[in-house]
Short mmCIF file of C-alpha atoms in Angstrom, two decimals:
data_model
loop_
_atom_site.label_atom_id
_atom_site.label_comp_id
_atom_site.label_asym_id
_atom_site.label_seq_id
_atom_site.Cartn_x
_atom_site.Cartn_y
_atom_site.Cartn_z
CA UNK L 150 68.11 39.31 -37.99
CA UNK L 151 66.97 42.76 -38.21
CA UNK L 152 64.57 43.69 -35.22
CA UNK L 153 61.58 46.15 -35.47
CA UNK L 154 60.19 47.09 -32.31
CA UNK L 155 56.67 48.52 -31.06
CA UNK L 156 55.96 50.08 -28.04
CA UNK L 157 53.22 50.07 -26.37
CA UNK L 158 52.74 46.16 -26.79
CA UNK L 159 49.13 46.51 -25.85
CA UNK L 160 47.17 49.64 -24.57
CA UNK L 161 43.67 50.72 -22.70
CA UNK L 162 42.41 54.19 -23.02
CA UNK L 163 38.78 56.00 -23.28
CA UNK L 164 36.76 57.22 -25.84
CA UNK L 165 38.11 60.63 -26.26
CA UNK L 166 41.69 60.30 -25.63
CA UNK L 167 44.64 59.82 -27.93
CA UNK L 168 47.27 57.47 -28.11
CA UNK L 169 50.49 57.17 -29.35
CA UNK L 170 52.38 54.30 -31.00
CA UNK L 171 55.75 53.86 -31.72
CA UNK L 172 57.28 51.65 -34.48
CA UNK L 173 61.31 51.63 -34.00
CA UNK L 174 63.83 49.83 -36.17
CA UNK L 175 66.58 48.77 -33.79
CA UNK L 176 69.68 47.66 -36.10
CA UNK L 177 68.81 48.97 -39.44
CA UNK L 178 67.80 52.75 -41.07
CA UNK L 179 64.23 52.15 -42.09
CA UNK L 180 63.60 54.47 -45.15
CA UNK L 181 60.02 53.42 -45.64
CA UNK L 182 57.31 52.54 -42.92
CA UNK L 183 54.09 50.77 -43.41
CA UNK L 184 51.11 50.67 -40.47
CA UNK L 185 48.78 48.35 -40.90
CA UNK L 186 45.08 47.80 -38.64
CA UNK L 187 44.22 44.18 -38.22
CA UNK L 188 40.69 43.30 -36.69
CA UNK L 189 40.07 40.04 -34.67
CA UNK L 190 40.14 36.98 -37.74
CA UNK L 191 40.76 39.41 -39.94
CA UNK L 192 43.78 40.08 -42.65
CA UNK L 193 46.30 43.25 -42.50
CA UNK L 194 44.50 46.15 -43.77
CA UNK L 195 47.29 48.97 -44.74
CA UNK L 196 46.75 52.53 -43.50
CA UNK L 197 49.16 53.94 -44.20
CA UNK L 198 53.11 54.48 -46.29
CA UNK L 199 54.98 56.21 -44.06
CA UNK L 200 58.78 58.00 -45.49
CA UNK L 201 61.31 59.63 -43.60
CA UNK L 202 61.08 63.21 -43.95
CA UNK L 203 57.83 63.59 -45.70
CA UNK L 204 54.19 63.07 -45.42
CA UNK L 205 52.55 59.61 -45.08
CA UNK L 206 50.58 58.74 -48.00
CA UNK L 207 46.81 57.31 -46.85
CA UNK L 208 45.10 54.42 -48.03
CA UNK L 209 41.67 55.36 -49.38
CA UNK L 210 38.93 55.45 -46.72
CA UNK L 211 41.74 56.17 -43.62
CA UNK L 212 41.38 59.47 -42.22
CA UNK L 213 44.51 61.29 -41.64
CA UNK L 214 43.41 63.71 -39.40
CA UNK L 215 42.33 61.07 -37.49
CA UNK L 216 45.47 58.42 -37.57
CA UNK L 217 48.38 60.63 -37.46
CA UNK L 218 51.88 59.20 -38.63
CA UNK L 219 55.03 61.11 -37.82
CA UNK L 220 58.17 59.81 -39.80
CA UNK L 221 60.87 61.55 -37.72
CA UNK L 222 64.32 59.09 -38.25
CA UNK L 223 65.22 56.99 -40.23
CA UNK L 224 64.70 54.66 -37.12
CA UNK L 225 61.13 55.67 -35.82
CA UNK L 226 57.65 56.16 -37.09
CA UNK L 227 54.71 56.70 -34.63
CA UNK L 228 51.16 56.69 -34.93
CA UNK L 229 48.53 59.05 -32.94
CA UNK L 230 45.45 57.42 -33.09
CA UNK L 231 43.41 61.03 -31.66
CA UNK L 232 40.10 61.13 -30.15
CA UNK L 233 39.61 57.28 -29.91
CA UNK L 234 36.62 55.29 -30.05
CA UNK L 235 35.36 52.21 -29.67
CA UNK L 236 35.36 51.22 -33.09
CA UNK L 237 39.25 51.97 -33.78
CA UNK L 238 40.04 49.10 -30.95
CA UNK L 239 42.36 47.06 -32.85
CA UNK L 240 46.01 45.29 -33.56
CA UNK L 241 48.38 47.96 -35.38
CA UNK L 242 51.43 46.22 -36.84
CA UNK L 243 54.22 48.54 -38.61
CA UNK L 244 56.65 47.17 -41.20
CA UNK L 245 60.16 48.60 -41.98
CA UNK L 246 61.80 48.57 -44.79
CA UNK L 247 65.72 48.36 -44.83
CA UNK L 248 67.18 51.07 -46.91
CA UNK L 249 69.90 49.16 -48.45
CA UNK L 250 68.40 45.34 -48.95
CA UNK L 251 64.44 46.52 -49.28
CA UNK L 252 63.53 44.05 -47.22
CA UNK L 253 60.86 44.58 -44.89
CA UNK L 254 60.55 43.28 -41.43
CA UNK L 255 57.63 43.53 -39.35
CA UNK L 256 56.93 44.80 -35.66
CA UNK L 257 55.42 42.78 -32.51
CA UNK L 258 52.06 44.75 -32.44
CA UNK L 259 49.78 47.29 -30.52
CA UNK L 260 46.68 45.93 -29.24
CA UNK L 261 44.48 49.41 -28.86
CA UNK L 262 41.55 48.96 -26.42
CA UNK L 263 39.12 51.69 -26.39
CA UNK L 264 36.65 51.64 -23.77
CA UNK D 764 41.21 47.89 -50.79
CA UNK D 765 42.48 44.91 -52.86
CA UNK D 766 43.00 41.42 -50.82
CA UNK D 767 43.93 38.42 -51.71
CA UNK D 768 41.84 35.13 -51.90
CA UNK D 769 43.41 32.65 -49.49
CA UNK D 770 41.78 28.74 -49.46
CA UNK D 771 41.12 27.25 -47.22
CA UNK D 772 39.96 30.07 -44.92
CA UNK D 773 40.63 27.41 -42.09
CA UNK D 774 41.84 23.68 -41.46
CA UNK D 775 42.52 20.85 -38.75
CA UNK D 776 45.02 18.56 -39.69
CA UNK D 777 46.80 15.83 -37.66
CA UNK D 778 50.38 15.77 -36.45
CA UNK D 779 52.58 14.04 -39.46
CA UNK D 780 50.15 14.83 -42.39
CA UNK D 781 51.31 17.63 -45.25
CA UNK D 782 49.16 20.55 -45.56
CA UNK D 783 48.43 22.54 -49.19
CA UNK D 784 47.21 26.23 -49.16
CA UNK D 785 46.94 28.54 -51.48
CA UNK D 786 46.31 32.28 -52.46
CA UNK D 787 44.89 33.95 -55.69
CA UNK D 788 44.43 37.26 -57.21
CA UNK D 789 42.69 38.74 -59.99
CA UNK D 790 45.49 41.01 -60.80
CA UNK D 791 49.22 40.16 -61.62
CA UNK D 792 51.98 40.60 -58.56
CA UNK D 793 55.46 40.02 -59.20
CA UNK D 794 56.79 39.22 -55.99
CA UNK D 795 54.72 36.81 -53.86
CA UNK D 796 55.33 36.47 -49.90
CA UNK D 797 54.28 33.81 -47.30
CA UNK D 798 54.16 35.04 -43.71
CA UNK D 799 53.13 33.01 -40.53
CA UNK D 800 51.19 34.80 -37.41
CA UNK D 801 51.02 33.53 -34.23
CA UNK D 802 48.31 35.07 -32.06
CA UNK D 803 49.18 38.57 -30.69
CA UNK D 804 52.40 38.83 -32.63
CA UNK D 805 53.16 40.10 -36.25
CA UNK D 806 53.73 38.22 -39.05
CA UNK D 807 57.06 36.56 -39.88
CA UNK D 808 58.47 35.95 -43.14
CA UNK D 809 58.36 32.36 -44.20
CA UNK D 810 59.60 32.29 -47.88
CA UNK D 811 59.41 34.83 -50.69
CA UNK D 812 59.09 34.50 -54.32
CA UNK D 813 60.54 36.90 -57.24
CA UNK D 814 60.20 34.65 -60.67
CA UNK D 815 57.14 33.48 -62.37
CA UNK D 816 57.30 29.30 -62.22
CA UNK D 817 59.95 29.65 -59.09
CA UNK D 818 59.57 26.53 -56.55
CA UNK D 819 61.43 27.55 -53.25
CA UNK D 820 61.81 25.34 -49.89
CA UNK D 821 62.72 26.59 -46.52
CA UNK D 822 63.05 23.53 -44.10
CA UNK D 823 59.36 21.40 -44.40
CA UNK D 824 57.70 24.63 -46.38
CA UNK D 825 57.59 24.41 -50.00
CA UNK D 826 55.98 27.60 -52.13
CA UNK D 827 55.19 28.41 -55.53
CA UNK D 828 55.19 31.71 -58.01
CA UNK D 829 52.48 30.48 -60.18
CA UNK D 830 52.93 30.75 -63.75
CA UNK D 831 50.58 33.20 -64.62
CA UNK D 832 51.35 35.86 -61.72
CA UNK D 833 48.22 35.86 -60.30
CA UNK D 834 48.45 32.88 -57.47
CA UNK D 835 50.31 31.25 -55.08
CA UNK D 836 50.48 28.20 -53.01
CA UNK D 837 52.44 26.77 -50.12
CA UNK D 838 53.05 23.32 -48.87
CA UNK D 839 53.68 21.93 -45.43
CA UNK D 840 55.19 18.30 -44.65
CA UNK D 841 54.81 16.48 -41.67
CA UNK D 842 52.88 19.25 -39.83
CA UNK D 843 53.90 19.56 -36.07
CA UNK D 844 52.15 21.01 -33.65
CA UNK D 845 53.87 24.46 -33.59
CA UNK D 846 52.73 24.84 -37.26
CA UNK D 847 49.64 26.09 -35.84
CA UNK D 848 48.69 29.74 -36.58
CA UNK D 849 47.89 31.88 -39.37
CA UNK D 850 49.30 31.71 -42.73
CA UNK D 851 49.06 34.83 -45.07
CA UNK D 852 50.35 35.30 -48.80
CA UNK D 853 50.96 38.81 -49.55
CA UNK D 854 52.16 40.24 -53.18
CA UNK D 855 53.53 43.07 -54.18
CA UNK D 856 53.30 44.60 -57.41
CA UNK D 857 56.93 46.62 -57.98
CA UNK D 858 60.17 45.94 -57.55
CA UNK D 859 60.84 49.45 -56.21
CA UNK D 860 61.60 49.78 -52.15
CA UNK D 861 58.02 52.06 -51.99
CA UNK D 862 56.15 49.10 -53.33
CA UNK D 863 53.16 48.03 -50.82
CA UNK D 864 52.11 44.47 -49.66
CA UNK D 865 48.68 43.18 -50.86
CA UNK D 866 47.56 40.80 -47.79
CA UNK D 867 45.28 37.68 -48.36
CA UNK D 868 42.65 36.78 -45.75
CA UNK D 869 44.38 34.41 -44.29
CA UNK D 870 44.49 30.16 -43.52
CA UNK D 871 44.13 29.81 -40.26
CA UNK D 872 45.71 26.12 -39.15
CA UNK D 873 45.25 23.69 -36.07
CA UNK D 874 46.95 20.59 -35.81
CA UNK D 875 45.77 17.55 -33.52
CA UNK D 876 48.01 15.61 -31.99
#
């Protein structure tokens, strides 16, 4: 089946720093990306809609400036999670959606630790 | 935003017995989703519904488009112990490919041997 793939798995960085996150669809052109924040026992929250060759569209109360979302390809999203704290420690998911079936598959997962 | 009312939030079962979840909304959704977490991973697709009324099995998982749009449920027979994990239900309201996924909070399961 289709494969979407996140990278880092899991990450550590201080309060201060940015980090990067990459969502990749391996085998299929991804026309629409979704990220989504999940805290510990907690449901998927969505951040953001993320389309190829345009601006991501923000769900209320998510600060773009502050969770960046480049959609470059058709095969790769990232997001920059910039001057981290504490509080934004937590397990970003992406989705992809296939371009010609709609469906959507999901990545692995970023565990974001910020110290 | 908007989630989804899963019940139960949690349950222990034992190995062989069927377990019944389900997921409502206060708001219509015309395509209803089951996914299945296991911890540190994302979620996986289990079954998905499209019609109102539709009844749809995949292997021991049996789910439900409820009549009225607005819930949800999904069966498991003879749970085994790799059933464990977290169940979500997830709608979406369009048909189009931009359409977003409403999440529900979740049924988290453990089953005893």
């Amino acid at each position: 089946g289709a494969v979407v793939s996140q990278h880092p798995s899991w990450v550590i960085c201080k309060s201060g720093t940015s980090v990067k996150i990459e969502c990749r669809s391996l085998d299929f052109q991804a026309t629409t990306m979704f990220w989504y924040r999940q805290f510990p026992k907690q449901s998927l929250m969505l951040m953001a809609t993320s389309n190829e060759g345009s601006k991501a569209t923000y769900e209320q109360g998510v600060e773009k400036d502050k969770f960046l979302i480049n959609h470059a390809s058709l095969t790769l999203s990232t997001l920059t999670v910039t001057s981290a704290h504490p509080e934004d420690s937590s397990f970003y998911i992406c989705s992809a959606r296939q371009g010609h079936t709609g469906e959507l598959f999901f990545g692995e997962g970023s565990r974001l630790t910020v110290l | 935003g908007q989630q989804l009312n899963q019940s139960p939030q949690s349950m222990f079962i034992q190995e062989g017995e069927d377990v019944s979840m389900n997921c409502t909304s206060s708001s219509i959704f015309n395509t209803w989703l089951w996914y299945k977490q296991d911890p540190g991973e994302g979620p996986v697709l289990l079954i998905a519904l499209y019609k109102a009324g539709e009844l749809t099995s995949n292997g021991r998982l049996t789910a439900q488009f409820g009549i009225t749009r607005k819930d949800s449920f999904l069966n498991i027979s003879a749970s085994i112990p790799s059933d464990v994990g977290i169940y979500f239900c997830a709608g979406q309201k369009g048909p189009g490919t931009a359409s977003k996924l409403t999440f529900g909070t979740g049924t988290r399961l453990q089953v005893t041997l």
